[in-house]
Amino acid sequence: MSDTKRVYRFGSDANGVDVTEGASSMKYMLGGKGANLAEMCRIGLPVPGGYTITCQTCMEYADAGNVWPAGALDEIEAATRDLEERMGKRLGDARDPLLVSVRSGAPFSMPGMMDTVLNLGLNDASAQGLIAQTGDPHFVWDSYRRFIQMFSDVVMGVDAELFENALTDKRLIAGVRTDAELSADDLHELVEEFKGIFRANVSAAEHPELIVDGAIAFPQDPAVQLKLAIEAVFGSWMNERACIYRKANDIPDDLGTAVNVQAMAYGNKGESSATGVAFTRNPANGARERYGDFLVNAQGEDVVAGIRNTEPIQKMGEYPALAQAAADLERIFQILEGHFHDMCDIEFTIEQGKLWMLQTRVGKRTAQAALRIAIDMVEEGLIDRAEAVRRIDPAQLDQLLHPQFDASADFEVLARGLNASPGAAVGEVVFSSDDAVAAVAEGRKVILVRWETNPDDLKGMVAAEGILTSHGGKTSHAAVIARGMGAPCVCGAEAIQIDAAAKEARVAGTDIVLREGDVISIDGTEGIVVAGAVPLVSVELTGDLETILSWADEIRLRPGNTHPYHVRVNADNPEDAERALGFGAEAIGLCRTEHMFLGERKNIIQTFILSDDPAVREQALSDLLAVQTGDFLKMFRTMDGRDVVVRLIDPPLHEFLDAPRELEVDIARREAAGAPEAELAPLRARLRRIDGMAEMNPMLGLRGVRLSFVFPELPLMQVRAVASAAATLIRDEGLDPRPEVMVPLVALATEQVQMRAVCEQVIAEVAAEFGVALDIPVGTMLELPRACLTADEIARSADFLCFGTNDLTQTTFGFSRDDAESKFMPVYLHRKLVEKNPFETIDKAVLELVRMAVEKARSVKPAMHCGVCGEHGGDPASIRGLFNTAGVDYVSCSPYRVPIARLAAAQAKLAEPVR
Ligand code: PEP
Ligand code: MG
């Protein structure tokens, strides 16, 4: 036997003394469920006894090709014997049997993704024993048929439909509506029928251990049942839906799942029994109210499956047989919040009036609820402001910034359902997840419409814009998953009568039929379905978000151990600048001036590049000067008193030209139509010039600062536009414009030295012309490894540095930023060659280049102001590294990411290193 402890007990011994070995801090070992079961035992809550097999055992088993590590089975057997002793019952006992549940439980919650087996230990003998004990054959046969059904489906992979069909047939024959109305005899017959289905569908060749008297039989030995069930739960860590869920939620694949083996508590023992799931607060909007559903006389899976209509948790106290349990539950809600200082969700069962806790964890919530709960808990003294800021997932804020229905839009509500996950979406109706994935691959936007979703629908839910179901409550699968993903979802819209096979849905009370491809809109904040496309708008940043962000700003802008963490915006026009100020941006960290050459202005720059006539080129330049000056006037006015970093023209020039192949076709057409040579000659000359500019590797070619050396008129014009706009505002409007000029794609200190001289000369000329003092810093954009490696040299002639981490990623990896993500990055991610897409989340080598360059630059200029304006500036995972490891002063990102960056920067500040 190895020294590794693989099994941890929880619950009491036969004398009621707690023998729990785990704790909530052990979730990487015991999984979230196992760790918190142990914690609940420690704080004296009623938990049925059991044990947890560690996640590490799962990984060892999987890594060895589904082979048990030495000693593990012995340890499990000993724990099972110990549990039997503690409970005073034995598995399979023909008089008073112990029954157990076998549940998965990974370090991070993966609702419904992995397997569970309930009622394990039932066999023909123990069923009789249980009847003798309970005097309730209905309960026993119901439990046994559920066990066979679940074991066959989950452990042996038998098609679950076969059992559902048999159950439906039985209801029809018995003339009853629900399973609960079936008689004990009906259920007993079903047990035999289910065993028959098992025999007919399990392969003897694959399962020789289940052969009895020459034929396959449902296993009667509880030890065999248990071993197979645990193996199935381990195996479910690698099932397709669990893998998709982990990928979508950034959960590492090598954590494994724990297995919890626990004495059963029964919610299906009659009218004084029940089962339910609940939250200590409302997870949809954060209100201080209990939230959840329960079902009388049912087992847990009935609640989540959305099969029977549940009742709201508030009503439980109205049932006399459940009143005591409801009061106990309320007390436990308070204990849990007091202990975990957070909103908890729980699963519970009431067995003949006695409440048992089966699970608790910190509950998932919408972004809106997360903000509300954090603010309330600060007011209640449960947490402080820093903790409130720490608790909000910056990525989740996207939910709040998601579009909503335009309030001024005119629309008729087609159907109503539950407002299960906020945000609005428009798309074509599809009725299956496969169709959703296929449609999205063709570039269409879809709404996935399902009766109720199940874990296999995950891929469709990820692909769809929104989800609409006709059944299920707010704790149903669709609701829980959509909330976690931040996808809009309307649940339980019963008027939508779906015929998935015919790919259509009738809308009750109307003669409307929705067919695949019809466009609908859903609003998950209100729970509304509308035919056709409703215009969407984005929400304003107000209320709770403002409060949390103001706390975040307090934190990130105080000096702390290092320096304040600033957030700027990438904006190229006054509208974006205005919006970004509303989102809380402090300055413009990147204005890409080439974005100002789009639309009709493209003609002017084309004329400049393509003409041989100096007079025509000069006119084009002066036109460009006029429009750029006008743009900068507006931008600097909007940003009065705040820095605006203007980057000189950057992309390869042929991006501004017509596609040569199209021009060639045009010329050929004109030739065929007999166009005169006078018309064709200039077109041919234009084509020759465009062809002459084409490069094999434009991203590594004539772009960035190189353009300024090949076309020296361009930077002269741009710097003049910047300086004159600033001078005009100072002289004529008494404003305080603060432009800065940034030179892109610098590789050599000499490039920066020469460009700086050019810029300074123009600035001095303009200052003299306007008779004002102009202080316009000239900085360098570091986007190439060579520049980072020589940042100390470059720093000598740069007033500030800003890292273009998009290009820096491209040039560090040698991965084309234009092609990598469509051509090979998916394969790299799938094969785990890279953990994350380096164009989204900064790679450690790129981060190291930034860190080293900042250090080198500050070695010559200790106060050098350094920022980042690549996409990573808006990525929460990158922001922490950029501030805390690389030591930059600010990140700059697109307007909608500014709130996310403010929060992520505050969280980074809370974790800042001591310097
Ligand atoms: C960058 O390269 O990171 C950057 C911000 O510049 P652009 O994306 O315009 O190349
Ligand atoms: Mg760049």
CSV table of C-alpha atoms and ligand atoms in Angstrom, one decimal, residues 647 650 703 781 783 807 817, ligand 2:
chain,number,residue,atom,x,y,z
A,647,ARG,CA,0.4,57.4,-33.3
A,650,ASP,CA,1.4,52.6,-39.2
A,703,ARG,CA,5.0,49.9,-42.4
A,781,MET,CA,5.9,52.3,-29.5
A,783,GLU,CA,6.5,46.3,-30.7
A,807,ASP,CA,2.8,43.1,-33.0
A,817,ARG,CA,-1.5,38.0,-36.4
B,2,MG,MG,1.2,47.5,-33.8
